[in-house]
């Protein structure tokens, strides 16, 4: 096939196509990376939040438990004051204020580590207090408006977080009714500080806060969060606070906690703004940004505890993983593309190879066809040449014979007719050679002891051998067995021996040696003579049909140049090869190489082979 030079547009075509492919692939790759990144982010964030939720839960349990225990410690404290005779006497108005009682309360307060302990009468006026000797003592104050008094005066336990009205000190008020003979005669109050607990919280890694029933932050691990509100407060509520002085008229600004999304019943993602004016508190945890807020009610109070776990780390990790997933998927995508490209390339190559093979096969078929035609041409030319001469001779001889007969010269006519008969015989010999050229292998190859066809061939040529005086040397062991057809092998051997005799014609010391041996699973039969050998121009054309160096027709149709061509074909049919070479001491050596046969192991088959004459001296298998 001719290669045409590529035109310029054709040269640029693959480049533009490639660019177009890249233009399509790049967005696809980017899309894949984005998708993988997105999925990676979501999965990582989900896992991180789940882990955060788990630790948040533990923290919540821990802190809530400690707070509840702290409050429970004082739960029955106020009620126990009702067991004191002096207290009951005082609130019921039976005895005047005894300074001993004040001192008793003071000592009790010190021991219990509470902020203050005081006793009120039925009207809400403070009669005795632990801080009796301080300038800001409650004694004499009317606290009937305080919710803890209202509750206890109604016979219930009062629980109230508030800011003290005199000193502005925040604390937890626990109150209990003081009753005598079933009637409420006064109220006992204990004020507890929860500051210590709060201080303990500030050292942990997540901020904690406690809101009361009004949504006001009353405890927080970040001091500035205290007395802020989680939800905006309406006017009536604010007015109510002003009345009860629960937070001692503090402004209660909103904390600014904004919900982002709820991820569970008790867990929500929230955001906290940066503290105004950039004032940053000394905390071990972040106080602004994204948080996972988890809440739990505190038993025995109307309060709610909230743990805020910072999500920055989770988000950071999710971003890293998303980036990794994106890069990884892009890399995989590129690998996949490269692999696909390679496959396509290989596919193209395969297709090209297939195409070339097809073209070559067609060319080969053409060549074979042409070769066949050439052989037929050669054959026809050879035949025409071989037949034309005797035909012309026949024409002349027959014409002459007619003339001789007309003249009555019978002797000359008879001579001509005899020559005509000889010519017809020679032509018959030629056609018989052609017949054997056309003949295919007659049967499947079978194990044959080569000694038998060799003996037969020598027997056939016995007359010629005797006349030539050539000495035949035979070295063919009887056990040499080849896979072939004995008759056709015999044909080949006759040819080779006849060629040898031709080569030795006119020599006094002519010698022919036939040897056979088995070697590496092959049988080699050598036919060697001590004739002139094969010259350099004969050797390469030895097996060419009609190649001959022999002049004119000889006995047995020799000189046609078909003998070796036919023989080589026969040997090839057996899966062997026929080669010709010069012997070490001059002369030609023709070698028949055949597959060796193992003699049949089945005794009946062996017997049949012996009877057919294929095997001579069988190695009988030993009986089982
Ligand atoms: P033919 O015998 O009809 O010429 P072959 O094909 O048998 O045709 O042989 C071809 C040629 O090979 C012979 O003409 C001869 O030149 C050469 N040749 C074959 N055998 C021998 C031999 N033993 N010694 C020398 N030349 C040989």
XYZ file of C-alpha atoms and ligand atoms in Angstrom:
651
model
C 0.000 0.000 0.000
C 1.236 3.451 -0.821
C 1.495 6.008 1.965
C 0.085 9.318 0.907
C 1.584 12.435 2.551
C -0.883 14.065 4.975
C -2.445 17.314 3.859
C -2.200 20.253 6.283
C -5.845 20.179 7.498
C -5.606 16.418 7.913
C -2.470 16.892 9.986
C -4.163 19.368 12.310
C -7.345 17.353 12.591
C -6.205 15.038 15.416
C -4.896 18.081 17.321
C -8.213 19.925 17.125
C -10.080 16.753 17.943
C -7.827 16.178 20.916
C -8.344 19.758 22.108
C -12.077 19.314 21.771
C -11.888 16.076 23.776
C -9.807 17.816 26.447
C -12.327 20.691 26.463
C -15.059 18.179 27.212
C -13.029 16.122 29.643
C -11.788 18.928 31.861
C -15.255 20.057 33.023
C -16.226 16.406 33.489
C -13.153 15.837 35.652
C -13.813 19.040 37.591
C -17.432 17.960 38.082
C -16.312 14.567 39.343
C -13.826 16.167 41.757
C -16.503 18.572 43.020
C -18.979 15.764 43.507
C -16.452 13.595 45.336
C -15.414 16.620 47.437
C -19.047 17.370 48.295
C -19.800 13.785 49.236
C -16.526 13.569 51.187
C -17.412 16.752 53.086
C -20.935 15.590 53.922
C -19.826 12.128 55.057
C -16.907 13.436 57.112
C -19.022 16.200 58.651
C -21.762 13.714 59.482
C -19.307 11.371 61.158
C -17.594 14.221 63.018
C -20.909 15.616 64.251
C -22.018 12.177 65.407
C -18.804 11.822 67.428
C -19.236 15.360 68.779
C -22.823 14.582 69.747
C -21.636 11.519 71.627
C -19.051 13.437 73.685
C -21.534 16.285 74.135
C -23.980 13.831 75.665
C -21.391 12.611 78.121
C -20.467 16.143 79.120
C -24.104 17.093 79.554
C -24.715 14.081 81.812
C -21.624 14.855 83.829
C -22.268 18.571 84.388
C -25.990 18.204 84.922
C -25.335 15.458 87.465
C -22.856 17.555 89.416
C -25.169 20.585 89.406
C -28.130 18.524 90.554
C -26.070 16.986 93.337
C -24.900 20.435 94.420
C -28.463 21.732 94.663
C -29.782 18.549 96.264
C -27.272 18.980 99.047
C -29.282 21.954 100.326
C -32.752 20.705 99.397
C -33.900 19.935 102.936
C -31.853 22.581 104.624
C -34.545 25.268 104.969
C -37.127 22.768 106.194
C -34.807 21.629 109.021
C -34.927 25.156 110.474
C -38.578 24.467 111.218
C -37.410 21.971 113.824
C -35.782 24.734 115.854
C -37.971 25.857 118.733
C -36.364 29.310 118.811
C -37.149 29.815 115.140
C -40.778 28.844 115.520
C -41.152 30.974 118.642
C -39.720 33.946 116.780
C -41.829 33.720 113.634
C -45.015 32.985 115.533
C -44.371 36.133 117.618
C -44.183 34.286 120.899
C -40.657 35.469 121.625
C -38.834 38.662 120.671
C -35.793 38.620 118.460
C -33.085 36.721 120.212
C -29.553 37.638 119.179
C -28.602 34.076 119.961
C -30.647 32.920 117.015
C -28.881 35.371 114.694
C -25.543 34.064 115.791
C -26.774 30.520 115.406
C -27.768 31.254 111.790
C -24.415 32.952 111.201
C -22.497 29.898 112.400
C -24.731 27.568 110.421
C -24.118 29.672 107.312
C -20.379 29.486 107.794
C -20.423 25.732 108.339
C -22.666 24.953 105.406
C -20.782 27.274 103.060
C -23.989 28.960 101.945
C -24.361 32.658 101.075
C -26.965 33.460 103.677
C -29.686 31.911 105.824
C -32.668 33.873 107.077
C -36.069 33.493 108.542
C -39.192 35.505 107.580
C -42.491 35.793 109.350
C -45.850 35.112 107.768
C -45.889 38.638 106.308
C -42.580 38.306 104.532
C -40.474 40.418 106.869
C -37.004 39.152 107.722
C -36.775 38.463 111.457
C -33.404 36.774 111.794
C -30.504 36.441 109.362
C -27.008 35.055 109.205
C -25.745 38.465 108.075
C -27.298 40.212 111.076
C -24.150 42.126 111.962
C -23.335 43.424 108.468
C -24.436 46.881 107.286
C -26.350 45.341 104.377
C -28.200 42.904 106.638
C -31.692 41.863 105.474
C -33.148 42.125 108.939
C -36.338 44.093 108.870
C -36.627 43.952 105.079
C -39.922 43.089 103.461
C -39.314 40.336 100.921
C -42.931 39.295 100.522
C -42.744 40.027 96.784
C -39.943 37.551 96.187
C -41.265 34.450 94.438
C -39.449 32.093 96.830
C -41.429 33.621 99.710
C -44.676 33.465 97.796
C -44.104 29.759 97.056
C -43.146 28.805 100.632
C -45.952 30.899 102.154
C -48.304 28.842 99.988
C -46.927 25.676 101.583
C -44.610 24.619 98.789
C -40.850 24.397 98.499
C -39.506 27.508 96.829
C -36.765 27.328 94.250
C -35.578 30.563 92.772
C -32.504 31.864 91.098
C -32.067 35.508 91.519
C -29.847 38.392 92.227
C -29.819 39.728 95.718
C -31.506 43.103 96.138
C -29.133 44.449 98.727
C -25.722 43.291 97.548
C -26.592 42.359 93.982
C -25.128 38.910 94.560
C -26.529 36.168 92.351
C -27.551 32.963 94.049
C -29.946 30.117 94.324
C -32.667 30.586 96.869
C -34.226 27.542 98.499
C -37.193 28.207 100.744
C -39.491 26.091 102.907
C -42.583 26.884 104.950
C -42.222 26.869 108.756
C -45.337 25.334 110.142
C -46.718 24.803 113.598
C -49.766 22.661 114.314
C -50.525 22.522 110.592
C -50.431 26.297 110.153
C -47.735 28.147 108.252
C -46.144 30.596 110.614
C -43.134 31.693 108.613
C -40.624 30.915 105.895
C -36.984 29.783 106.097
C -34.630 30.688 103.240
C -31.151 29.467 102.313
C -29.226 31.260 99.562
C -26.587 29.143 97.843
C -23.811 30.257 95.505
C -23.133 28.134 92.470
C -20.049 30.064 91.509
C -17.603 27.352 92.453
C -19.251 24.890 90.139
C -19.186 27.484 87.423
C -15.486 28.054 87.912
C -14.901 24.336 87.507
C -16.643 24.472 84.135
C -14.391 27.147 82.719
C -11.481 24.725 82.556
C -13.190 22.202 80.262
C -12.921 22.323 76.473
C -16.563 23.156 75.672
C -18.606 26.018 77.097
C -21.591 25.174 79.292
C -24.499 27.363 80.249
C -27.638 27.028 82.325
C -30.769 28.968 81.570
C -33.648 29.356 83.955
C -37.293 28.968 83.078
C -37.279 32.482 81.578
C -34.464 31.678 79.158
C -32.032 33.857 81.105
C -28.488 32.536 81.344
C -27.886 32.176 85.069
C -24.765 30.056 85.028
C -22.118 30.029 82.312
C -18.530 29.005 81.903
C -17.980 32.290 80.047
C -18.541 35.103 82.581
C -19.832 37.617 79.993
C -22.627 35.265 78.979
C -24.222 35.485 82.385
C -27.474 37.445 82.569
C -27.995 37.394 78.850
C -31.036 35.839 77.258
C -31.291 33.054 74.729
C -34.573 34.296 73.356
C -35.776 37.884 73.018
C -37.836 39.036 75.936
C -41.257 40.620 75.599
C -42.396 43.625 77.579
C -44.737 41.878 80.113
C -41.948 39.484 81.105
C -39.529 42.349 81.575
C -42.081 44.186 83.700
C -42.584 41.066 85.791
C -38.827 40.862 86.400
C -38.803 44.492 87.466
C -41.548 43.736 89.982
C -39.930 40.675 91.513
C -36.458 42.141 91.194
C -35.458 38.624 90.212
C -32.394 39.847 88.326
C -32.172 43.061 90.335
C -33.086 45.144 87.261
C -30.162 43.923 85.171
C -30.428 44.832 81.434
C -30.469 41.135 80.228
C -29.180 41.636 76.656
C -29.584 38.800 74.125
C -26.606 36.432 73.826
C -27.015 36.403 70.028
C -27.210 32.633 69.668
C -28.671 31.955 66.207
C -29.923 28.494 65.296
C -28.534 27.115 62.017
C -30.066 23.663 61.723
C -31.491 21.033 64.004
C -29.774 17.653 63.687
C -31.507 15.764 66.521
C -34.255 16.306 69.053
C -31.813 17.591 71.672
C -29.052 18.776 69.351
C -28.894 21.813 67.138
C -26.204 23.595 65.142
C -25.943 27.220 66.249
C -23.731 30.233 65.680
C -22.406 32.710 68.191
C -21.235 36.145 67.053
C -17.825 37.511 67.995
C -17.970 39.359 71.292
C -18.560 43.084 70.659
C -15.481 45.282 70.477
C -13.285 42.240 69.941
C -12.961 41.751 73.703
C -11.843 38.180 74.110
C -12.158 36.335 77.306
C -9.502 34.034 78.672
C -11.017 30.696 77.845
C -9.566 27.427 76.631
C -12.399 27.016 74.138
C -13.704 29.224 71.341
C -16.538 31.545 72.398
C -17.752 32.438 68.901
C -18.398 30.614 65.650
C -20.262 27.381 65.002
C -21.322 25.127 67.866
C -23.288 22.000 68.392
C -25.777 22.900 71.131
C -27.115 20.017 73.202
C -29.638 20.607 75.965
C -31.026 18.673 78.907
C -33.531 19.717 81.594
C -32.189 19.817 85.156
C -34.344 17.760 87.481
C -35.858 19.486 90.428
C -35.543 22.914 88.741
C -37.118 24.542 85.738
C -33.670 25.047 84.305
C -32.067 23.798 81.154
C -28.419 22.985 80.734
C -26.771 23.556 77.348
C -23.372 22.272 76.281
C -21.875 24.041 73.267
C -19.319 21.884 71.458
C -17.256 23.850 68.892
C -17.653 22.397 65.385
C -14.649 24.203 63.878
C -12.459 21.126 64.185
C -15.102 18.911 62.607
C -15.573 21.385 59.766
C -11.825 21.712 59.306
C -11.423 17.950 59.151
C -14.369 17.719 56.732
C -12.733 20.295 54.442
C -9.436 18.396 54.503
C -11.181 15.128 53.714
C -13.248 16.809 50.996
C -10.064 18.166 49.404
C -8.474 14.714 49.630
C -11.537 13.083 48.091
C -11.610 15.661 45.297
C -7.905 15.298 44.513
C -8.108 11.503 44.832
C -11.097 11.229 42.546
C -9.536 13.584 40.011
C -6.411 11.433 40.102
C -8.454 8.271 39.678
C -10.403 9.946 36.902
C -7.171 10.815 35.109
C -5.917 7.246 35.581
C -9.188 5.911 34.223
C -8.985 8.246 31.270
C -5.412 7.215 30.587
C -6.410 3.589 30.810
C -9.337 4.158 28.462
C -7.124 6.080 26.073
C -4.596 3.268 26.155
C -7.304 0.710 25.539
C -8.601 2.720 22.643
C -5.096 3.046 21.335
C -4.563 -0.709 21.653
C -7.906 -1.297 20.031
C -6.881 0.964 17.147
C -3.597 -0.881 16.861
C -5.357 -4.240 16.884
C -7.716 -3.026 14.225
C -4.802 -1.792 12.126
C -2.941 -5.074 12.576
C -6.072 -6.954 11.588
C -6.493 -4.733 8.549
C -2.852 -5.201 7.544
C -3.131 -8.940 8.099
C -6.197 -9.017 5.887
C -4.405 -7.041 3.190
C -1.335 -9.255 3.474
C -3.442 -12.383 3.381
C -5.174 -11.095 0.258
C -1.789 -10.290 -1.254
C -0.532 -13.716 -0.261
C -3.596 -15.366 -1.751
C -2.951 -13.393 -4.905
C 0.657 -14.503 -4.862
C -0.299 -18.113 -4.282
C -2.759 -17.828 -7.092
C -0.123 -16.207 -9.293
C 2.354 -18.902 -8.166
C -0.125 -21.597 -9.087
C -0.641 -19.968 -12.458
C 3.121 -19.758 -12.861
C 3.479 -23.460 -11.997
C 0.711 -24.316 -14.433
C 2.450 -22.113 -17.008
C 5.772 -23.772 -16.262
C 4.120 -27.154 -16.360
C 2.346 -26.388 -19.638
C 5.487 -24.931 -21.170
C 7.487 -27.977 -20.041
C 4.812 -30.339 -21.284
C 4.542 -28.504 -24.609
C 8.297 -28.641 -24.938
C 8.464 -32.311 -23.972
C 5.573 -33.328 -26.229
C 6.273 -31.082 -29.225
C 9.497 -32.792 -30.186
C 8.129 -36.363 -30.223
C 4.949 -35.072 -31.924
C 6.951 -33.403 -34.664
C 9.021 -36.566 -34.982
C 5.805 -38.606 -35.114
C 4.480 -36.301 -37.850
C 7.631 -36.684 -39.939
C 7.944 -40.417 -39.282
C 4.324 -41.115 -40.145
C 4.580 -38.954 -43.306
C 7.745 -40.801 -44.314
C 6.147 -44.165 -43.566
C 3.273 -43.358 -45.923
C 5.778 -42.489 -48.642
C 7.820 -45.669 -47.942
C 4.648 -47.737 -48.179
C 3.701 -46.066 -51.481
C 7.131 -46.904 -52.810
C 6.836 -50.458 -51.444
C 9.823 -49.972 -49.136
C 8.336 -52.035 -46.337
C 11.571 -52.358 -44.382
C 12.021 -48.631 -44.032
C 8.291 -48.264 -43.159
C 8.642 -50.904 -40.431
C 11.687 -49.140 -39.007
C 9.711 -45.887 -38.878
C 6.760 -47.555 -37.191
C 9.073 -49.051 -34.528
C 10.527 -45.598 -33.840
C 6.961 -44.255 -33.627
C 6.106 -46.933 -31.032
C 9.243 -46.012 -28.994
C 8.271 -42.326 -29.087
C 4.715 -43.145 -27.933
C 6.200 -45.178 -25.037
C 8.360 -42.239 -24.010
C 5.292 -39.967 -24.073
C 3.403 -42.535 -21.969
C 6.230 -42.508 -19.419
C 5.930 -38.722 -19.213
C 2.192 -38.814 -18.529
C 2.655 -41.548 -15.900
C 5.141 -39.248 -14.110
C 2.585 -36.449 -14.248
C -0.005 -38.746 -12.727
C 2.192 -39.413 -9.710
C 2.760 -35.638 -9.406
C -0.994 -35.143 -9.155
C -1.493 -38.011 -6.709
C -2.088 -37.044 -3.096
C -1.184 -39.074 -0.055
C -3.077 -42.303 -0.407
C -3.613 -43.094 3.219
C -2.988 -41.907 6.741
C 0.669 -42.297 7.777
C 1.294 -45.434 9.815
C 4.341 -46.965 11.516
C 6.558 -48.433 8.798
C 9.887 -50.202 9.234
C 11.851 -48.254 6.593
C 13.950 -51.305 5.692
C 11.031 -52.719 3.682
C 10.495 -49.791 1.197
C 14.295 -49.467 0.838
C 14.608 -53.150 -0.113
C 11.668 -52.767 -2.522
C 13.189 -49.708 -4.207
C 16.516 -51.511 -4.679
C 14.658 -54.510 -6.057
C 12.822 -52.343 -8.598
C 16.097 -50.844 -9.785
C 17.916 -54.174 -9.658
C 18.422 -54.360 -13.452
C 19.929 -50.865 -13.651
C 22.092 -51.442 -10.581
C 23.522 -54.623 -12.069
C 24.214 -52.936 -15.419
C 25.891 -49.925 -13.840
C 28.156 -52.021 -11.628
C 27.580 -49.594 -8.730
C 28.306 -51.056 -5.292
C 25.415 -50.612 -2.880
C 26.207 -50.259 0.803
C 23.199 -50.751 3.113
C 23.080 -49.773 6.797
C 19.401 -49.882 7.736
C 18.536 -51.490 11.105
C 15.228 -53.286 10.947
C 13.821 -51.531 14.024
C 13.988 -48.067 12.462
C 10.287 -47.251 12.153
C 8.874 -44.073 10.632
C 5.358 -42.672 10.349
C 4.601 -42.690 6.606
C 3.000 -44.530 3.691
C 5.351 -47.354 2.562
C 4.422 -47.185 -1.143
C 5.001 -43.468 -1.459
C 8.249 -43.648 0.532
C 9.314 -46.351 -1.915
C 8.521 -43.920 -4.799
C 10.806 -41.310 -3.210
C 13.598 -43.839 -2.649
C 13.375 -45.087 -6.254
C 13.759 -41.459 -7.373
C 16.776 -40.791 -5.172
C 18.540 -44.060 -6.049
C 17.828 -43.478 -9.771
C 19.276 -39.939 -9.499
C 22.326 -41.411 -7.779
C 22.738 -43.965 -10.582
C 22.411 -41.116 -13.141
C 25.125 -39.182 -11.328
C 27.393 -42.259 -11.248
C 26.831 -43.127 -14.918
C 30.094 -44.073 -16.635
C 32.120 -44.413 -13.417
C 34.058 -47.512 -12.573
C 34.075 -47.095 -8.766
C 30.478 -45.965 -8.310
C 29.205 -46.389 -4.754
C 25.762 -45.837 -3.261
C 25.197 -45.852 0.486
C 21.742 -46.068 2.112
C 21.665 -45.546 5.866
C 18.804 -45.094 8.347
C 18.746 -44.175 12.044
C 16.407 -42.862 14.712
C 17.416 -39.664 16.475
C 15.407 -37.424 18.830
C 12.064 -38.788 17.711
C 12.940 -38.438 14.011
C 13.987 -40.987 11.434
C 16.715 -39.949 8.990
C 17.345 -41.869 5.805
C 20.477 -40.831 3.854
C 21.004 -41.718 0.195
C 24.642 -40.842 -0.617
C 26.694 -41.373 -3.773
C 30.269 -40.635 -4.741
C 29.279 -38.841 -7.932
C 30.116 -35.237 -8.923
C 27.896 -33.770 -6.160
C 25.657 -30.717 -6.402
C 27.124 -27.559 -7.943
C 26.394 -24.088 -6.607
C 23.869 -23.282 -9.378
C 22.076 -26.635 -8.995
C 21.707 -26.560 -5.205
C 19.192 -23.690 -4.883
C 17.015 -24.984 -7.750
C 17.115 -28.674 -6.809
C 13.429 -28.968 -5.923
C 12.103 -26.685 -8.650
C 9.665 -28.479 -10.977
C 11.170 -29.109 -14.450
C 14.644 -28.163 -13.278
C 17.036 -30.675 -14.778
C 20.629 -30.825 -15.951
C 20.016 -34.083 -17.780
C 19.958 -33.877 -21.563
C 17.167 -35.620 -23.537
C 14.806 -38.360 -22.541
C 16.358 -41.252 -20.692
C 14.958 -44.472 -19.371
C 12.158 -44.134 -16.803
C 11.311 -40.617 -17.973
C 14.459 -39.162 -16.372
C 15.477 -35.683 -17.351
C 12.036 -34.163 -16.795
C 13.129 -32.326 -13.649
C 10.049 -33.502 -11.738
C 11.547 -36.282 -9.610
C 12.845 -34.234 -6.674
C 9.888 -31.829 -6.748
C 7.460 -34.742 -6.468
C 9.586 -36.507 -3.825
C 9.835 -33.390 -1.673
C 6.028 -33.029 -1.853
C 5.509 -36.622 -0.750
C 7.892 -36.321 2.219
C 6.268 -33.019 3.222
C 2.891 -34.797 3.291
C 4.302 -37.140 5.977
C 5.296 -34.163 8.120
C 8.915 -34.540 7.091
C 11.493 -32.846 4.857
C 13.709 -33.800 1.958
C 17.061 -32.008 1.717
C 20.012 -32.303 -0.596
C 23.634 -31.459 0.200
C 27.204 -32.348 -0.666
C 28.785 -35.156 1.351
C 32.026 -34.652 3.314
C 33.972 -36.758 0.769
C 32.269 -35.269 -2.300
C 29.194 -36.678 -3.964
C 25.594 -35.825 -3.156
C 23.723 -36.786 0.023
C 19.923 -36.675 0.053
C 18.304 -36.891 3.461
C 14.723 -37.915 4.137
C 13.669 -36.694 7.564
C 10.495 -38.347 8.914
C 8.674 -38.480 12.235
C 9.687 -41.635 14.123
C 6.931 -44.056 15.156
C 6.683 -46.089 18.289
C 5.612 -49.593 17.282
C 1.964 -50.359 18.240
C 1.568 -51.778 21.746
C -1.567 -53.705 20.883
C -0.442 -57.252 19.845
C -3.213 -57.635 17.248
C -2.322 -54.272 15.654
C 1.338 -55.327 15.607
C 0.426 -58.592 13.952
C -1.675 -56.757 11.344
C 1.232 -54.404 10.653
C 3.626 -57.338 10.238
C 1.198 -59.060 7.912
C 0.773 -55.889 5.865
C 4.523 -55.739 5.582
C 4.859 -52.394 7.382
C 6.805 -53.882 10.287
C 9.546 -56.462 10.044
C 10.803 -57.467 13.414
C 8.309 -56.236 15.955
C 9.266 -55.665 19.489
C 6.378 -57.550 20.951
C 4.952 -55.940 24.039
C 5.387 -58.007 27.167
C 2.169 -59.681 28.283
C 0.355 -57.818 31.040
P 15.744 -35.193 -13.226
O 16.328 -36.328 -12.532
O 14.641 -35.461 -14.114
O 16.717 -34.202 -13.745
P 15.258 -34.376 -10.564
O 14.314 -33.401 -9.990
O 15.231 -35.737 -10.024
O 15.021 -34.336 -12.093
O 16.699 -33.801 -10.417
C 16.959 -32.470 -10.712
C 18.424 -32.245 -10.907
O 19.132 -32.397 -9.676
C 19.101 -33.190 -11.763
O 18.937 -32.817 -13.144
C 20.549 -33.074 -11.329
O 21.179 -31.974 -11.897
C 20.451 -32.827 -9.858
N 20.662 -34.083 -9.143
C 19.708 -34.844 -8.565
N 20.300 -35.892 -7.918
C 21.631 -35.743 -8.046
C 22.782 -36.511 -7.604
N 22.650 -37.621 -6.877
N 24.015 -36.046 -7.957
C 24.146 -34.904 -8.659
N 23.106 -34.143 -9.101
C 21.877 -34.579 -8.824
